[in-house]
CSV table of C-alpha atoms in Angstrom, one decimal:
chain,number,residue,atom,x,y,z
V,250,MET,CA,-8.1,14.2,12.6
V,251,ALA,CA,-9.5,11.3,10.5
V,252,THR,CA,-10.9,8.2,12.2
V,253,ILE,CA,-10.5,4.7,10.7
V,254,LYS,CA,-13.9,3.0,10.8
V,255,SER,CA,-13.4,0.3,8.2
V,256,ILE,CA,-10.5,-1.5,6.6
V,257,CYS,CA,-10.7,-3.4,3.4
V,258,VAL,CA,-8.5,-6.5,3.5
V,259,TYR,CA,-7.5,-8.3,0.4
V,260,CYS,CA,-6.4,-11.9,0.9
V,261,GLY,CA,-6.5,-15.4,-0.7
V,262,SER,CA,-9.5,-17.7,-1.1
V,263,GLY,CA,-6.9,-20.4,-0.3
V,264,SER,CA,-4.9,-20.8,2.8
V,265,GLY,CA,-1.4,-21.4,1.3
V,266,HIS,CA,1.0,-24.1,2.5
V,267,ASP,CA,2.5,-22.2,5.5
V,268,VAL,CA,0.4,-22.1,8.6
V,269,VAL,CA,1.8,-18.6,9.4
V,270,HIS,CA,-0.7,-17.2,6.9
V,271,GLU,CA,-3.8,-18.4,8.7
V,272,LYS,CA,-2.3,-17.3,11.9
V,273,ALA,CA,-1.8,-13.8,10.5
V,274,ALA,CA,-5.4,-13.7,9.3
V,275,ARG,CA,-6.8,-14.7,12.7
V,276,GLU,CA,-4.5,-12.2,14.4
V,277,LEU,CA,-5.6,-9.3,12.2
V,278,GLY,CA,-9.3,-10.2,12.5
V,279,ALA,CA,-9.0,-10.3,16.3
V,280,ALA,CA,-7.2,-6.9,16.3
V,281,MET,CA,-9.8,-5.3,14.1
V,282,ALA,CA,-12.6,-6.6,16.3
V,283,LYS,CA,-10.9,-5.3,19.5
V,284,ALA,CA,-10.3,-1.9,17.9
V,285,GLY,CA,-14.0,-1.6,16.7
V,286,ILE,CA,-12.9,-1.4,13.1
V,287,ARG,CA,-15.2,-3.0,10.6
V,288,LEU,CA,-13.9,-5.5,8.1
V,289,VAL,CA,-14.7,-5.0,4.4
V,290,TYR,CA,-13.7,-8.0,2.4
V,291,GLY,CA,-14.6,-10.1,-0.6
V,292,GLY,CA,-17.3,-12.1,1.1
V,293,GLY,CA,-15.9,-15.6,0.9
V,294,GLY,CA,-16.0,-18.2,3.6
V,295,ILE,CA,-13.0,-20.3,2.5
V,296,GLY,CA,-9.2,-19.8,2.7
V,297,LEU,CA,-7.7,-16.7,4.4
V,298,MET,CA,-10.9,-14.8,3.6
V,299,GLY,CA,-12.9,-17.1,5.7
V,300,THR,CA,-10.4,-17.3,8.5
V,301,LEU,CA,-10.2,-13.5,8.7
V,302,ALA,CA,-14.0,-12.9,8.6
V,303,LYS,CA,-14.6,-15.7,11.2
V,304,SER,CA,-12.0,-14.1,13.6
V,305,VAL,CA,-13.6,-10.7,13.3
V,306,VAL,CA,-17.1,-12.2,14.0
V,307,ASP,CA,-15.8,-14.3,16.9
V,308,GLY,CA,-14.3,-11.2,18.5
V,309,GLY,CA,-17.6,-9.5,18.3
V,310,GLY,CA,-16.7,-7.2,15.4
V,311,ASN,CA,-18.6,-6.1,12.3
V,312,VAL,CA,-18.0,-7.5,8.8
V,313,LEU,CA,-19.2,-6.4,5.4
V,314,GLY,CA,-18.8,-9.0,2.7
V,315,ILE,CA,-19.1,-8.1,-0.9
V,316,ILE,CA,-19.3,-10.9,-3.4
V,317,PRO,CA,-20.4,-11.3,-7.1
V,318,ASP,CA,-23.3,-13.6,-7.6
V,319,PHE,CA,-21.2,-16.0,-9.8
V,320,LEU,CA,-18.7,-16.6,-7.0
V,321,LYS,CA,-21.2,-17.6,-4.2
V,322,ARG,CA,-20.9,-21.3,-4.9
V,323,LYS,CA,-17.1,-21.3,-5.3
V,324,GLU,CA,-16.2,-19.1,-2.3
V,325,MET,CA,-19.1,-20.1,0.0
V,326,PRO,CA,-19.9,-17.1,2.1
V,327,LEU,CA,-20.0,-17.5,5.9
V,328,ASP,CA,-23.5,-17.8,7.5
V,329,ALA,CA,-22.1,-15.8,10.4
V,330,VAL,CA,-21.5,-12.7,8.2
V,331,ILE,CA,-24.9,-11.2,8.3
V,332,ASP,CA,-24.0,-8.1,6.3
V,333,LEU,CA,-23.4,-9.6,2.9
V,334,VAL,CA,-23.9,-7.7,-0.3
V,335,THR,CA,-24.3,-9.5,-3.6
V,336,VAL,CA,-23.1,-7.5,-6.7
V,337,PRO,CA,-23.4,-8.4,-10.4
V,338,ASP,CA,-19.6,-8.5,-11.3
V,339,MET,CA,-16.0,-8.1,-10.2
V,340,HIS,CA,-15.9,-4.4,-11.2
V,341,SER,CA,-18.9,-3.6,-8.9
V,342,ARG,CA,-17.3,-5.6,-6.1
V,343,LYS,CA,-14.0,-3.7,-6.2
V,344,MET,CA,-15.7,-0.3,-6.4
V,345,ARG,CA,-17.9,-1.1,-3.5
V,346,MET,CA,-15.0,-2.4,-1.4
V,347,PHE,CA,-13.2,0.9,-2.2
V,348,THR,CA,-16.0,3.2,-1.3
V,349,GLU,CA,-16.7,1.3,2.0
V,350,ALA,CA,-13.1,1.4,3.3
V,351,ASP,CA,-10.9,4.0,4.9
V,352,ALA,CA,-7.7,2.0,4.4
V,353,PHE,CA,-6.5,-1.2,2.6
V,354,VAL,CA,-4.4,-4.1,3.8
V,355,ALA,CA,-3.1,-6.9,1.6
V,356,LEU,CA,-2.5,-10.2,3.3
V,357,PRO,CA,-0.9,-13.1,1.3
V,358,GLY,CA,-3.0,-14.3,-1.6
V,359,GLY,CA,-3.0,-15.2,-5.3
V,360,ILE,CA,-3.4,-13.2,-8.5
V,361,GLY,CA,-6.7,-11.7,-7.4
V,362,THR,CA,-5.2,-10.3,-4.3
V,363,LEU,CA,-2.3,-9.0,-6.3
V,364,GLU,CA,-4.6,-7.3,-8.8
V,365,GLU,CA,-6.7,-5.7,-6.1
V,366,LEU,CA,-3.6,-4.4,-4.3
V,367,ILE,CA,-2.0,-3.1,-7.5
V,368,GLU,CA,-5.2,-1.2,-8.4
V,369,GLN,CA,-5.2,0.7,-5.1
V,370,LEU,CA,-1.5,1.4,-5.5
V,371,THR,CA,-2.2,2.8,-9.0
V,372,TRP,CA,-5.1,5.0,-7.8
V,373,ALA,CA,-3.0,6.3,-4.9
V,374,GLN,CA,-0.1,7.0,-7.3
V,375,LEU,CA,-2.4,9.0,-9.5
V,376,GLY,CA,-3.7,11.0,-6.6
V,377,ARG,CA,-7.2,9.5,-6.7
V,378,HIS,CA,-7.3,8.6,-3.0
V,379,ALA,CA,-5.4,9.3,0.2
V,380,LYS,CA,-6.3,6.0,2.0
V,381,PRO,CA,-3.4,4.1,3.5
V,382,VAL,CA,-2.3,1.0,1.7
V,383,ILE,CA,-0.6,-1.6,3.9
V,384,ILE,CA,1.2,-4.6,2.5
V,385,ALA,CA,1.3,-7.3,5.3
V,386,ASN,CA,4.6,-9.0,4.5
V,387,VAL,CA,3.8,-12.2,6.5
V,388,GLY,CA,6.9,-14.5,6.4
V,389,GLY,CA,8.4,-12.3,3.6
V,390,PHE,CA,5.5,-13.2,1.2
V,391,TRP,CA,5.6,-9.9,-0.6
V,392,ASP,CA,9.3,-9.6,-0.9
V,393,PRO,CA,9.3,-10.4,-4.7
V,394,LEU,CA,6.8,-7.5,-5.2
V,395,ARG,CA,9.1,-5.1,-3.4
V,396,VAL,CA,11.9,-6.2,-5.6
V,397,LEU,CA,9.8,-5.6,-8.7
V,398,LEU,CA,8.7,-2.2,-7.6
V,399,ASP,CA,12.3,-1.2,-6.9
V,400,HIS,CA,13.2,-2.5,-10.4
V,401,MET,CA,10.5,-0.5,-12.0
V,402,LYS,CA,11.8,2.7,-10.2
V,403,ALA,CA,15.5,1.9,-11.2
V,404,GLU,CA,14.4,1.4,-14.8
V,405,GLY,CA,12.7,4.8,-14.9
V,406,PHE,CA,9.1,3.6,-15.1
V,407,ILE,CA,8.2,4.9,-11.6
V,408,ARG,CA,9.3,8.4,-12.2
V,409,PRO,CA,9.8,11.3,-9.8
V,410,GLY,CA,6.4,12.7,-8.8
V,411,LEU,CA,4.8,9.4,-9.3
V,412,ALA,CA,6.0,7.5,-6.2
V,413,VAL,CA,4.0,4.4,-5.3
V,414,LYS,CA,2.5,5.1,-1.9
V,415,TYR,CA,2.4,2.0,0.4
V,416,THR,CA,3.8,0.8,3.7
V,417,ILE,CA,5.2,-2.7,4.2
V,418,ILE,CA,4.7,-4.2,7.7
V,419,ASP,CA,6.1,-7.4,8.9
V,420,GLU,CA,4.2,-7.8,12.1
V,421,ILE,CA,0.4,-7.9,12.2
V,422,ARG,CA,0.2,-6.1,15.5
V,423,ASP,CA,1.7,-3.0,13.9
V,424,ILE,CA,-0.9,-2.6,11.2
V,425,ILE,CA,-3.7,-0.8,13.0
V,426,PRO,CA,-1.4,1.6,14.9
V,427,THR,CA,0.4,2.4,11.6
V,428,ILE,CA,-2.8,3.2,9.8
V,429,ARG,CA,-4.0,5.4,12.6
V,430,ASP,CA,-0.7,7.3,12.6
V,431,GLN,CA,-0.9,7.8,8.8
V,432,VAL,CA,-4.3,9.4,8.9
V,433,ALA,CA,-3.8,11.4,12.1
V,434,ASP,CA,-3.2,14.7,10.2
V,435,LEU,CA,-5.8,14.2,7.5
V,436,PRO,CA,-9.4,15.5,7.5
V,437,GLN,CA,-12.1,12.9,7.6
V,438,GLU,CA,-13.2,13.8,4.0
V,439,ALA,CA,-9.8,12.7,2.8
V,440,LEU,CA,-10.9,9.1,3.4
V,441,ALA,CA,-14.1,9.5,1.6
V,442,ALA,CA,-14.7,8.6,-2.1
V,443,GLU,CA,-12.4,9.1,-5.1
V,444,HIS,CA,-10.8,12.6,-5.1
V,445,ASP,CA,-9.5,14.9,-7.8
V,446,THR,CA,-5.7,15.0,-7.7
V,447,VAL,CA,-5.7,18.7,-6.7
V,448,VAL,CA,-7.6,17.9,-3.6
V,449,ILE,CA,-5.0,15.3,-2.5
V,450,GLU,CA,-2.1,17.7,-3.2
V,451,LYS,CA,-3.6,20.4,-1.0
V,452,MET,CA,-3.4,18.2,2.1
């Protein structure tokens, strides 16, 4: 039985117009701290990223921030996040976030959040990892993406055998229990680094 030790959360460096998004980030951070699950995130101290990280820290939890050097002035890392790793570029950031995480959650965000989410969906589709991918559909934020994915499938671009593996969750409180349920029957090594497709298919 696999154990979830770290969750990578993708979310906006802005807060959005609806206060429900900040509330969701605080709630998820508090839940992760309470569950003893480390937050892996993009290292910023502003927007939903900052709200999320501060909530984990305030709850006594652990946070690993990973930020490219060129974004430090723009995204202003939190002083409270002691474990902050500086990397040279965006590619290094995303790969480090992947290797440090046992699962992925996408809160609302902009094009960067979307790009990070889609990358993990693609890798899962190709059998490169078996880590859960959760779309936190706060206030219906990700409904347009769900429509687009359904459209791709209807048009024959998401073909049989290449299903996109994700779970849409509306309530923040359901995220951690759902992730734990999804890995309950997996060996711990299934949540390690990138796998060959054959390894995933054997599970």
